[in-house]
PDB file of N, CA and C in Angstrom:
ATOM      1  N   UNK Q   1     -20.847  20.755 -35.099  1.00 57.00           N
ATOM      2  CA  UNK Q   1     -19.958  20.875 -34.073  1.00 57.00           C
ATOM      3  C   UNK Q   1     -19.521  19.551 -33.622  1.00 57.00           C
ATOM      4  N   UNK Q   2     -18.538  19.350 -33.592  1.00 64.00           N
ATOM      5  CA  UNK Q   2     -17.869  18.204 -33.156  1.00 64.00           C
ATOM      6  C   UNK Q   2     -17.826  17.930 -31.792  1.00 64.00           C
ATOM      7  N   UNK Q   3     -18.148  17.086 -31.069  1.00 64.00           N
ATOM      8  CA  UNK Q   3     -17.809  16.877 -29.600  1.00 64.00           C
ATOM      9  C   UNK Q   3     -16.508  16.027 -29.642  1.00 64.00           C
ATOM     10  N   UNK Q   4     -15.748  16.373 -28.629  1.00 66.00           N
ATOM     11  CA  UNK Q   4     -14.471  15.608 -28.503  1.00 66.00           C
ATOM     12  C   UNK Q   4     -14.552  15.161 -27.141  1.00 66.00           C
ATOM     13  N   UNK Q   5     -14.233  13.653 -26.718  1.00 62.00           N
ATOM     14  CA  UNK Q   5     -14.311  13.334 -25.381  1.00 62.00           C
ATOM     15  C   UNK Q   5     -12.639  13.790 -24.829  1.00 62.00           C
ATOM     16  N   UNK Q   6     -12.992  14.011 -23.453  1.00 57.00           N
ATOM     17  CA  UNK Q   6     -11.794  14.237 -22.735  1.00 57.00           C
ATOM     18  C   UNK Q   6     -11.145  13.040 -22.260  1.00 57.00           C
ATOM     19  N   UNK Q   7     -10.212  12.386 -22.160  1.00 57.00           N
ATOM     20  CA  UNK Q   7      -9.659  11.347 -21.567  1.00 57.00           C
ATOM     21  C   UNK Q   7      -9.728  11.428 -19.935  1.00 57.00           C
ATOM     22  N   UNK Q   8     -10.041  10.599 -19.375  1.00 57.00           N
ATOM     23  CA  UNK Q   8     -10.072  11.025 -17.766  1.00 57.00           C
ATOM     24  C   UNK Q   8      -8.669  11.060 -17.400  1.00 57.00           C
ATOM     25  N   UNK Q   9      -8.287  11.665 -16.296  1.00 56.00           N
ATOM     26  CA  UNK Q   9      -6.993  11.712 -15.955  1.00 56.00           C
ATOM     27  C   UNK Q   9      -6.676  10.702 -15.279  1.00 56.00           C
ATOM     28  N   UNK Q  10      -5.316  10.301 -15.384  1.00 57.00           N
ATOM     29  CA  UNK Q  10      -4.632   9.307 -14.740  1.00 57.00           C
ATOM     30  C   UNK Q  10      -4.625   9.422 -13.335  1.00 57.00           C
ATOM     31  N   UNK Q  11      -4.915   8.463 -12.706  1.00 60.00           N
ATOM     32  CA  UNK Q  11      -4.750   8.599 -11.145  1.00 60.00           C
ATOM     33  C   UNK Q  11      -3.199   8.681 -10.776  1.00 60.00           C
ATOM     34  N   UNK Q  12      -2.901   9.553  -9.806  1.00 81.00           N
ATOM     35  CA  UNK Q  12      -1.634   9.530  -9.210  1.00 81.00           C
ATOM     36  C   UNK Q  12      -1.395   8.350  -8.435  1.00 81.00           C
ATOM     37  N   UNK Q  13      -0.230   7.712  -8.836  1.00 88.00           N
ATOM     38  CA  UNK Q  13       0.502   6.475  -8.139  1.00 88.00           C
ATOM     39  C   UNK Q  13       1.389   6.851  -7.173  1.00 88.00           C
ATOM     40  N   UNK Q  14       1.428   6.376  -5.889  1.00 91.00           N
ATOM     41  CA  UNK Q  14       2.042   6.343  -4.740  1.00 91.00           C
ATOM     42  C   UNK Q  14       2.693   5.171  -4.507  1.00 91.00           C
ATOM     43  N   UNK Q  15       3.963   4.961  -4.358  1.00 93.00           N
ATOM     44  CA  UNK Q  15       4.502   3.511  -3.950  1.00 93.00           C
ATOM     45  C   UNK Q  15       4.734   3.713  -2.389  1.00 93.00           C
ATOM     46  N   UNK Q  16       4.364   2.797  -1.934  1.00 95.00           N
ATOM     47  CA  UNK Q  16       4.607   2.630  -0.477  1.00 95.00           C
ATOM     48  C   UNK Q  16       5.321   1.200  -0.041  1.00 95.00           C
ATOM     49  N   UNK Q  17       6.507   1.631   0.583  1.00 97.00           N
ATOM     50  CA  UNK Q  17       7.288   0.353   1.105  1.00 97.00           C
ATOM     51  C   UNK Q  17       6.395   0.056   2.169  1.00 97.00           C
ATOM     52  N   UNK Q  18       6.435  -1.515   2.759  1.00 97.00           N
ATOM     53  CA  UNK Q  18       5.891  -2.247   3.695  1.00 97.00           C
ATOM     54  C   UNK Q  18       6.409  -3.096   4.194  1.00 97.00           C
ATOM     55  N   UNK Q  19       6.524  -3.420   5.539  1.00 97.00           N
ATOM     56  CA  UNK Q  19       7.052  -4.434   6.107  1.00 97.00           C
ATOM     57  C   UNK Q  19       6.128  -5.116   6.720  1.00 97.00           C
ATOM     58  N   UNK Q  20       5.697  -6.535   6.311  1.00 97.00           N
ATOM     59  CA  UNK Q  20       4.747  -7.588   6.716  1.00 97.00           C
ATOM     60  C   UNK Q  20       4.883  -8.031   7.927  1.00 97.00           C
ATOM     61  N   UNK Q  21       4.188  -8.186   9.201  1.00 96.00           N
ATOM     62  CA  UNK Q  21       4.345  -9.026  10.004  1.00 96.00           C
ATOM     63  C   UNK Q  21       3.182 -10.268  10.104  1.00 96.00           C
ATOM     64  N   UNK Q  22       3.498 -11.387   9.228  1.00 97.00           N
ATOM     65  CA  UNK Q  22       2.249 -12.416   9.564  1.00 97.00           C
ATOM     66  C   UNK Q  22       2.227 -12.903  10.818  1.00 97.00           C
ATOM     67  N   UNK Q  23       1.006 -13.587  10.887  1.00 94.00           N
ATOM     68  CA  UNK Q  23       0.732 -14.171  12.100  1.00 94.00           C
ATOM     69  C   UNK Q  23       0.385 -13.537  13.581  1.00 94.00           C
ATOM     70  N   UNK Q  24       0.056 -12.176  13.330  1.00 94.00           N
ATOM     71  CA  UNK Q  24      -0.089 -11.584  14.501  1.00 94.00           C
ATOM     72  C   UNK Q  24      -1.716 -11.721  15.094  1.00 94.00           C
ATOM     73  N   UNK Q  25      -1.696 -11.438  16.169  1.00 92.00           N
ATOM     74  CA  UNK Q  25      -3.015 -11.594  17.059  1.00 92.00           C
ATOM     75  C   UNK Q  25      -4.235 -10.517  16.139  1.00 92.00           C
ATOM     76  N   UNK Q  26      -4.042  -9.628  15.889  1.00 93.00           N
ATOM     77  CA  UNK Q  26      -4.784  -8.800  14.972  1.00 93.00           C
ATOM     78  C   UNK Q  26      -4.083  -7.977  14.041  1.00 93.00           C
ATOM     79  N   UNK Q  27      -4.959  -7.434  13.231  1.00 94.00           N
ATOM     80  CA  UNK Q  27      -4.558  -6.571  12.206  1.00 94.00           C
ATOM     81  C   UNK Q  27      -4.125  -5.178  12.623  1.00 94.00           C
ATOM     82  N   UNK Q  28      -3.101  -4.762  12.326  1.00 95.00           N
ATOM     83  CA  UNK Q  28      -2.790  -3.141  12.684  1.00 95.00           C
ATOM     84  C   UNK Q  28      -1.935  -2.736  11.677  1.00 95.00           C
ATOM     85  N   UNK Q  29      -2.261  -1.336  11.206  1.00 96.00           N
ATOM     86  CA  UNK Q  29      -1.310  -0.710  10.192  1.00 96.00           C
ATOM     87  C   UNK Q  29      -0.709   0.570  11.046  1.00 96.00           C
ATOM     88  N   UNK Q  30       0.664   0.437  11.190  1.00 95.00           N
ATOM     89  CA  UNK Q  30       1.245   1.542  11.762  1.00 95.00           C
ATOM     90  C   UNK Q  30       2.492   1.194  12.223  1.00 95.00           C
ATOM     91  N   UNK Q  31       3.552   2.322  12.272  1.00 95.00           N
ATOM     92  CA  UNK Q  31       4.820   2.053  12.838  1.00 95.00           C
ATOM     93  C   UNK Q  31       5.905   2.055  11.508  1.00 95.00           C
ATOM     94  N   UNK Q  32       7.024   2.411  12.079  1.00 95.00           N
ATOM     95  CA  UNK Q  32       7.882   2.588  10.829  1.00 95.00           C
ATOM     96  C   UNK Q  32       9.174   1.701  10.855  1.00 95.00           C
ATOM     97  N   UNK Q  33       9.727   0.954   9.850  1.00 95.00           N
ATOM     98  CA  UNK Q  33      10.865   0.333   9.842  1.00 95.00           C
ATOM     99  C   UNK Q  33      11.787   0.364   8.932  1.00 95.00           C
ATOM    100  N   UNK Q  34      13.074   0.357   9.066  1.00 95.00           N
ATOM    101  CA  UNK Q  34      13.921   0.776   8.308  1.00 95.00           C
ATOM    102  C   UNK Q  34      14.462  -0.685   7.340  1.00 95.00           C
ATOM    103  N   UNK Q  35      13.802  -0.799   5.979  1.00 93.00           N
ATOM    104  CA  UNK Q  35      13.942  -1.806   5.454  1.00 93.00           C
ATOM    105  C   UNK Q  35      14.677  -1.543   3.949  1.00 93.00           C
ATOM    106  N   UNK Q  36      14.942  -2.568   3.206  1.00 94.00           N
ATOM    107  CA  UNK Q  36      15.815  -2.606   2.247  1.00 94.00           C
ATOM    108  C   UNK Q  36      15.206  -1.406   1.011  1.00 94.00           C
ATOM    109  N   UNK Q  37      13.829  -1.159   1.211  1.00 94.00           N
ATOM    110  CA  UNK Q  37      13.224  -0.251   0.305  1.00 94.00           C
ATOM    111  C   UNK Q  37      12.795   1.148   0.809  1.00 94.00           C
ATOM    112  N   UNK Q  38      13.827   1.354   1.952  1.00 93.00           N
ATOM    113  CA  UNK Q  38      13.620   2.705   2.594  1.00 93.00           C
ATOM    114  C   UNK Q  38      12.719   2.469   3.786  1.00 93.00           C
ATOM    115  N   UNK Q  39      12.341   3.448   4.183  1.00 94.00           N
ATOM    116  CA  UNK Q  39      11.346   3.608   5.879  1.00 94.00           C
ATOM    117  C   UNK Q  39      10.181   2.808   5.274  1.00 94.00           C
ATOM    118  N   UNK Q  40       9.748   1.886   5.827  1.00 96.00           N
ATOM    119  CA  UNK Q  40       8.604   1.032   5.449  1.00 96.00           C
ATOM    120  C   UNK Q  40       7.699   1.224   6.522  1.00 96.00           C
ATOM    121  N   UNK Q  41       6.182   1.308   5.989  1.00 96.00           N
ATOM    122  CA  UNK Q  41       4.938   1.016   6.863  1.00 96.00           C
ATOM    123  C   UNK Q  41       4.951  -0.384   7.495  1.00 96.00           C
ATOM    124  N   UNK Q  42       4.710  -0.413   8.683  1.00 96.00           N
ATOM    125  CA  UNK Q  42       4.757  -1.758   9.328  1.00 96.00           C
ATOM    126  C   UNK Q  42       3.063  -2.238   9.096  1.00 96.00           C
ATOM    127  N   UNK Q  43       2.785  -3.523   8.745  1.00 96.00           N
ATOM    128  CA  UNK Q  43       1.369  -3.970   8.460  1.00 96.00           C
ATOM    129  C   UNK Q  43       1.465  -5.461   8.981  1.00 96.00           C
ATOM    130  N   UNK Q  44       0.775  -5.358  10.137  1.00 96.00           N
ATOM    131  CA  UNK Q  44       0.547  -6.833  11.041  1.00 96.00           C
ATOM    132  C   UNK Q  44      -0.722  -7.206  10.591  1.00 96.00           C
ATOM    133  N   UNK Q  45      -0.686  -8.808  10.124  1.00 97.00           N
ATOM    134  CA  UNK Q  45      -1.835  -9.382   9.735  1.00 97.00           C
ATOM    135  C   UNK Q  45      -2.058 -10.636  10.445  1.00 97.00           C
ATOM    136  N   UNK Q  46      -3.087 -11.139  10.749  1.00 96.00           N
ATOM    137  CA  UNK Q  46      -3.512 -12.414  11.357  1.00 96.00           C
ATOM    138  C   UNK Q  46      -3.167 -13.689  10.404  1.00 96.00           C
ATOM    139  N   UNK Q  47      -3.081 -13.248   8.934  1.00 96.00           N
ATOM    140  CA  UNK Q  47      -2.765 -14.469   8.196  1.00 96.00           C
ATOM    141  C   UNK Q  47      -1.352 -14.875   8.134  1.00 96.00           C
ATOM    142  N   UNK Q  48      -1.435 -16.303   7.719  1.00 95.00           N
ATOM    143  CA  UNK Q  48       0.065 -16.920   7.811  1.00 95.00           C
ATOM    144  C   UNK Q  48       0.794 -16.541   6.604  1.00 95.00           C
ATOM    145  N   UNK Q  49       2.117 -16.683   6.881  1.00 93.00           N
ATOM    146  CA  UNK Q  49       2.659 -16.324   5.432  1.00 93.00           C
ATOM    147  C   UNK Q  49       2.797 -17.755   4.534  1.00 93.00           C
ATOM    148  N   UNK Q  50       1.772 -18.091   4.013  1.00 94.00           N
ATOM    149  CA  UNK Q  50       1.679 -19.249   3.239  1.00 94.00           C
ATOM    150  C   UNK Q  50       0.808 -19.068   2.095  1.00 94.00           C
ATOM    151  N   UNK Q  51       1.338 -19.467   1.110  1.00 94.00           N
ATOM    152  CA  UNK Q  51       0.457 -19.146  -0.332  1.00 94.00           C
ATOM    153  C   UNK Q  51      -0.055 -17.660  -0.733  1.00 94.00           C
ATOM    154  N   UNK Q  52       0.561 -16.842  -0.267  1.00 94.00           N
ATOM    155  CA  UNK Q  52       0.164 -15.281  -0.682  1.00 94.00           C
ATOM    156  C   UNK Q  52      -0.875 -14.797   0.361  1.00 94.00           C
ATOM    157  N   UNK Q  53      -1.135 -15.683   1.340  1.00 96.00           N
ATOM    158  CA  UNK Q  53      -2.398 -15.039   2.181  1.00 96.00           C
ATOM    159  C   UNK Q  53      -1.839 -13.842   2.849  1.00 96.00           C
ATOM    160  N   UNK Q  54      -0.596 -13.764   3.580  1.00 97.00           N
ATOM    161  CA  UNK Q  54      -0.213 -12.716   4.397  1.00 97.00           C
ATOM    162  C   UNK Q  54      -0.176 -11.602   3.304  1.00 97.00           C
ATOM    163  N   UNK Q  55       0.263 -11.556   2.249  1.00 97.00           N
ATOM    164  CA  UNK Q  55       0.452 -10.502   1.191  1.00 97.00           C
ATOM    165  C   UNK Q  55      -1.126 -10.046   1.019  1.00 97.00           C
ATOM    166  N   UNK Q  56      -2.036 -10.787   0.705  1.00 97.00           N
ATOM    167  CA  UNK Q  56      -3.213 -10.340   0.477  1.00 97.00           C
ATOM    168  C   UNK Q  56      -3.838  -9.867   1.480  1.00 97.00           C
ATOM    169  N   UNK Q  57      -3.766 -10.385   2.743  1.00 97.00           N
ATOM    170  CA  UNK Q  57      -4.340  -9.624   3.885  1.00 97.00           C
ATOM    171  C   UNK Q  57      -3.457  -8.273   3.859  1.00 97.00           C
ATOM    172  N   UNK Q  58      -2.064  -8.202   3.635  1.00 97.00           N
ATOM    173  CA  UNK Q  58      -1.535  -6.652   3.984  1.00 97.00           C
ATOM    174  C   UNK Q  58      -2.134  -5.770   2.866  1.00 97.00           C
ATOM    175  N   UNK Q  59      -2.338  -6.030   1.688  1.00 98.00           N
ATOM    176  CA  UNK Q  59      -2.975  -5.425   0.667  1.00 98.00           C
ATOM    177  C   UNK Q  59      -4.357  -4.986   1.001  1.00 98.00           C
ATOM    178  N   UNK Q  60      -5.019  -5.533   1.685  1.00 97.00           N
ATOM    179  CA  UNK Q  60      -6.207  -5.036   2.017  1.00 97.00           C
ATOM    180  C   UNK Q  60      -6.286  -4.330   3.299  1.00 97.00           C
ATOM    181  N   UNK Q  61      -5.430  -4.757   4.185  1.00 97.00           N
ATOM    182  CA  UNK Q  61      -5.193  -3.903   5.478  1.00 97.00           C
ATOM    183  C   UNK Q  61      -4.597  -2.422   5.157  1.00 97.00           C
ATOM    184  N   UNK Q  62      -3.760  -2.090   4.150  1.00 97.00           N
ATOM    185  CA  UNK Q  62      -3.284  -1.076   3.521  1.00 97.00           C
ATOM    186  C   UNK Q  62      -4.383  -0.082   2.884  1.00 97.00           C
ATOM    187  N   UNK Q  63      -5.109  -0.890   2.012  1.00 96.00           N
ATOM    188  CA  UNK Q  63      -6.176  -0.175   1.561  1.00 96.00           C
ATOM    189  C   UNK Q  63      -7.264   0.402   2.426  1.00 96.00           C
ATOM    190  N   UNK Q  64      -7.472  -0.583   3.427  1.00 95.00           N
ATOM    191  CA  UNK Q  64      -8.561  -0.021   4.692  1.00 95.00           C
ATOM    192  C   UNK Q  64      -7.892   1.130   5.339  1.00 95.00           C
ATOM    193  N   UNK Q  65      -6.951   1.098   5.724  1.00 95.00           N
ATOM    194  CA  UNK Q  65      -6.080   2.288   6.613  1.00 95.00           C
ATOM    195  C   UNK Q  65      -5.932   3.446   5.755  1.00 95.00           C
ATOM    196  N   UNK Q  66      -6.046   3.268   4.421  1.00 94.00           N
ATOM    197  CA  UNK Q  66      -5.751   4.428   3.474  1.00 94.00           C
ATOM    198  C   UNK Q  66      -7.378   4.960   3.268  1.00 94.00           C
ATOM    199  N   UNK Q  67      -8.331   4.260   3.480  1.00 93.00           N
ATOM    200  CA  UNK Q  67      -9.665   4.486   3.031  1.00 93.00           C
ATOM    201  C   UNK Q  67      -9.998   4.382   1.748  1.00 93.00           C
ATOM    202  N   UNK Q  68      -9.223   3.327   1.055  1.00 93.00           N
ATOM    203  CA  UNK Q  68      -9.478   3.181  -0.511  1.00 93.00           C
ATOM    204  C   UNK Q  68      -9.753   1.667  -0.472  1.00 93.00           C
ATOM    205  N   UNK Q  69     -10.640   1.426  -1.772  1.00 94.00           N
ATOM    206  CA  UNK Q  69     -10.887  -0.110  -2.088  1.00 94.00           C
ATOM    207  C   UNK Q  69      -9.706  -0.715  -2.212  1.00 94.00           C
ATOM    208  N   UNK Q  70      -9.882  -2.230  -1.821  1.00 95.00           N
ATOM    209  CA  UNK Q  70      -8.490  -2.929  -2.276  1.00 95.00           C
ATOM    210  C   UNK Q  70      -8.130  -3.173  -3.629  1.00 95.00           C
ATOM    211  N   UNK Q  71      -8.947  -2.591  -4.701  1.00 94.00           N
ATOM    212  CA  UNK Q  71      -8.516  -2.706  -6.044  1.00 94.00           C
ATOM    213  C   UNK Q  71      -7.541  -1.419  -6.391  1.00 94.00           C
ATOM    214  N   UNK Q  72      -7.505  -0.509  -5.246  1.00 95.00           N
ATOM    215  CA  UNK Q  72      -6.666   0.725  -5.671  1.00 95.00           C
ATOM    216  C   UNK Q  72      -5.167   0.413  -5.245  1.00 95.00           C
ATOM    217  N   UNK Q  73      -5.014  -0.815  -4.636  1.00 96.00           N
ATOM    218  CA  UNK Q  73      -3.530  -0.941  -4.239  1.00 96.00           C
ATOM    219  C   UNK Q  73      -3.124  -2.479  -4.676  1.00 96.00           C
ATOM    220  N   UNK Q  74      -2.014  -2.231  -5.320  1.00 97.00           N
ATOM    221  CA  UNK Q  74      -1.446  -3.600  -6.008  1.00 97.00           C
ATOM    222  C   UNK Q  74       0.027  -3.980  -5.589  1.00 97.00           C
ATOM    223  N   UNK Q  75       0.290  -5.070  -5.642  1.00 97.00           N
ATOM    224  CA  UNK Q  75       2.015  -5.357  -5.257  1.00 97.00           C
ATOM    225  C   UNK Q  75       2.634  -5.233  -6.540  1.00 97.00           C
ATOM    226  N   UNK Q  76       3.867  -4.385  -6.367  1.00 97.00           N
ATOM    227  CA  UNK Q  76       4.808  -4.294  -7.246  1.00 97.00           C
ATOM    228  C   UNK Q  76       6.076  -4.959  -6.821  1.00 97.00           C
ATOM    229  N   UNK Q  77       6.776  -5.165  -5.813  1.00 96.00           N
ATOM    230  CA  UNK Q  77       7.741  -5.924  -5.358  1.00 96.00           C
ATOM    231  C   UNK Q  77       7.831  -6.704  -4.237  1.00 96.00           C
ATOM    232  N   UNK Q  78       8.230  -8.030  -4.164  1.00 95.00           N
ATOM    233  CA  UNK Q  78       8.203  -8.601  -2.738  1.00 95.00           C
ATOM    234  C   UNK Q  78       7.185  -9.664  -2.660  1.00 95.00           C
ATOM    235  N   UNK Q  79       6.994 -10.363  -3.706  1.00 93.00           N
ATOM    236  CA  UNK Q  79       5.681 -11.338  -3.356  1.00 93.00           C
ATOM    237  C   UNK Q  79       5.893 -12.297  -2.493  1.00 93.00           C
ATOM    238  N   UNK Q  80       7.142 -12.974  -2.222  1.00 93.00           N
ATOM    239  CA  UNK Q  80       7.501 -13.828  -1.187  1.00 93.00           C
ATOM    240  C   UNK Q  80       8.708 -13.323   0.064  1.00 93.00           C
ATOM    241  N   UNK Q  81       8.771 -12.014   0.296  1.00 95.00           N
ATOM    242  CA  UNK Q  81       9.349 -11.562   0.891  1.00 95.00           C
ATOM    243  C   UNK Q  81       8.476 -10.560   2.108  1.00 95.00           C
ATOM    244  N   UNK Q  82       8.890 -10.436   3.300  1.00 96.00           N
ATOM    245  CA  UNK Q  82       8.326  -9.691   4.373  1.00 96.00           C
ATOM    246  C   UNK Q  82       8.406  -7.792   4.131  1.00 96.00           C
ATOM    247  N   UNK Q  83       9.358  -7.905   3.299  1.00 97.00           N
ATOM    248  CA  UNK Q  83       9.611  -6.550   2.602  1.00 97.00           C
ATOM    249  C   UNK Q  83       8.992  -6.345   1.226  1.00 97.00           C
ATOM    250  N   UNK Q  84       7.805  -5.605   1.350  1.00 97.00           N
ATOM    251  CA  UNK Q  84       7.068  -5.563  -0.117  1.00 97.00           C
ATOM    252  C   UNK Q  84       6.915  -3.999  -0.450  1.00 97.00           C
ATOM    253  N   UNK Q  85       6.819  -3.587  -1.661  1.00 97.00           N
ATOM    254  CA  UNK Q  85       6.460  -2.395  -2.296  1.00 97.00           C
ATOM    255  C   UNK Q  85       5.177  -2.250  -2.923  1.00 97.00           C
ATOM    256  N   UNK Q  86       4.253  -1.756  -2.412  1.00 97.00           N
ATOM    257  CA  UNK Q  86       3.017  -1.477  -3.004  1.00 97.00           C
ATOM    258  C   UNK Q  86       2.839  -0.476  -3.853  1.00 97.00           C
ATOM    259  N   UNK Q  87       1.936  -0.189  -5.070  1.00 95.00           N
ATOM    260  CA  UNK Q  87       1.604   0.648  -5.823  1.00 95.00           C
ATOM    261  C   UNK Q  87       0.137   1.213  -5.250  1.00 95.00           C
ATOM    262  N   UNK Q  88       0.022   2.364  -5.082  1.00 94.00           N
ATOM    263  CA  UNK Q  88      -1.552   2.858  -4.326  1.00 94.00           C
ATOM    264  C   UNK Q  88      -1.847   3.655  -5.602  1.00 94.00           C
ATOM    265  N   UNK Q  89      -3.030   3.600  -6.041  1.00 91.00           N
ATOM    266  CA  UNK Q  89      -3.770   4.137  -7.321  1.00 91.00           C
ATOM    267  C   UNK Q  89      -4.651   5.257  -6.703  1.00 91.00           C
ATOM    268  N   UNK Q  90      -4.399   6.582  -6.263  1.00 78.00           N
ATOM    269  CA  UNK Q  90      -5.157   7.328  -5.547  1.00 78.00           C
ATOM    270  C   UNK Q  90      -4.574   8.766  -5.692  1.00 78.00           C
ATOM    271  N   UNK Q  91      -5.046   9.858  -4.973  1.00 66.00           N
ATOM    272  CA  UNK Q  91      -4.645  11.149  -5.018  1.00 66.00           C
ATOM    273  C   UNK Q  91      -2.968  11.241  -4.250  1.00 66.00           C
ATOM    274  N   UNK Q  92      -2.078  11.811  -4.886  1.00 65.00           N
ATOM    275  CA  UNK Q  92      -0.868  11.269  -4.593  1.00 65.00           C
ATOM    276  C   UNK Q  92      -0.440  12.222  -3.057  1.00 65.00           C
ATOM    277  N   UNK Q  93      -0.845  13.435  -2.977  1.00 74.00           N
ATOM    278  CA  UNK Q  93      -0.466  14.197  -1.787  1.00 74.00           C
ATOM    279  C   UNK Q  93      -1.143  13.703  -0.542  1.00 74.00           C
ATOM    280  N   UNK Q  94      -2.652  13.504  -0.701  1.00 86.00           N
ATOM    281  CA  UNK Q  94      -3.433  13.164   0.276  1.00 86.00           C
ATOM    282  C   UNK Q  94      -2.847  11.537   0.930  1.00 86.00           C
ATOM    283  N   UNK Q  95      -2.455  10.751   0.133  1.00 89.00           N
ATOM    284  CA  UNK Q  95      -2.027   9.317   0.360  1.00 89.00           C
ATOM    285  C   UNK Q  95      -0.810   9.445   1.081  1.00 89.00           C
ATOM    286  N   UNK Q  96       0.282  10.097   0.487  1.00 87.00           N
ATOM    287  CA  UNK Q  96       1.741  10.196   0.967  1.00 87.00           C
ATOM    288  C   UNK Q  96       1.484  10.843   2.427  1.00 87.00           C
ATOM    289  N   UNK Q  97       0.807  11.524   2.828  1.00 90.00           N
ATOM    290  CA  UNK Q  97       0.668  12.499   4.013  1.00 90.00           C
ATOM    291  C   UNK Q  97       0.124  11.353   5.151  1.00 90.00           C
ATOM    292  N   UNK Q  98      -0.983  10.664   4.458  1.00 92.00           N
ATOM    293  CA  UNK Q  98      -1.557   9.758   5.357  1.00 92.00           C
ATOM    294  C   UNK Q  98      -0.464   8.623   5.583  1.00 92.00           C
ATOM    295  N   UNK Q  99       0.113   7.997   4.608  1.00 92.00           N
ATOM    296  CA  UNK Q  99       1.102   7.064   4.950  1.00 92.00           C
ATOM    297  C   UNK Q  99       2.274   7.453   6.126  1.00 92.00           C
ATOM    298  N   UNK Q 100       2.448   8.729   5.797  1.00 92.00           N
ATOM    299  CA  UNK Q 100       3.605   9.371   6.784  1.00 92.00           C
ATOM    300  C   UNK Q 100       3.201   9.505   8.379  1.00 92.00           C
ATOM    301  N   UNK Q 101       1.624   9.751   8.540  1.00 94.00           N
ATOM    302  CA  UNK Q 101       0.992   9.831   9.498  1.00 94.00           C
ATOM    303  C   UNK Q 101       1.285   8.411  10.133  1.00 94.00           C
ATOM    304  N   UNK Q 102       1.127   7.400   9.273  1.00 95.00           N
ATOM    305  CA  UNK Q 102       0.739   6.208   9.882  1.00 95.00           C
ATOM    306  C   UNK Q 102       2.057   5.546  10.306  1.00 95.00           C
ATOM    307  N   UNK Q 103       3.200   5.980   9.450  1.00 94.00           N
ATOM    308  CA  UNK Q 103       4.539   5.586   9.931  1.00 94.00           C
ATOM    309  C   UNK Q 103       4.919   6.354  11.216  1.00 94.00           C
ATOM    310  N   UNK Q 104       4.276   7.639  11.392  1.00 90.00           N
ATOM    311  CA  UNK Q 104       4.486   8.213  12.467  1.00 90.00           C
ATOM    312  C   UNK Q 104       5.758   9.331  12.670  1.00 90.00           C
ATOM    313  N   UNK Q 105       5.750   9.890  11.334  1.00 60.00           N
ATOM    314  CA  UNK Q 105       6.959  10.695  11.042  1.00 60.00           C
ATOM    315  C   UNK Q 105       6.610  11.513   9.778  1.00 60.00           C
ATOM    316  N   UNK Q 106       7.243  12.639   9.426  1.00 52.00           N
ATOM    317  CA  UNK Q 106       7.329  13.574   8.213  1.00 52.00           C
ATOM    318  C   UNK Q 106       7.361  12.694   6.808  1.00 52.00           C
ATOM    319  N   UNK Q 107       6.680  13.023   5.876  1.00 50.00           N
ATOM    320  CA  UNK Q 107       6.872  12.379   4.580  1.00 50.00           C
ATOM    321  C   UNK Q 107       8.235  12.238   3.961  1.00 50.00           C
ATOM    322  N   UNK Q 108       8.362  10.997   3.643  1.00 48.00           N
ATOM    323  CA  UNK Q 108       9.665  10.681   3.105  1.00 48.00           C
ATOM    324  C   UNK Q 108       9.944  11.131   1.703  1.00 48.00           C
TER     325      UNK Q 108
END
């Protein structure tokens, strides 16, 4: 009998539009902003907008708010902009619902 390995399922990828507010007094994830990539989740971080520090802080804050490890969140668009799009590798329905709750409205 030949054993065949079953390839692992690819994790669902959810794209999340984010508006980053660098230089905030504290890190906060929540709220909505009507940005160029659609309704975005607002992420305020204390890091300055210098050398990608605010982007990295926003990536980590988003992962923390979604209950994921930082490696599950990757930047897709907007390395030097306040308006970014992140790819989240996790269960699609759960992440989309959580992002909608953080934005304060129904899923987009």
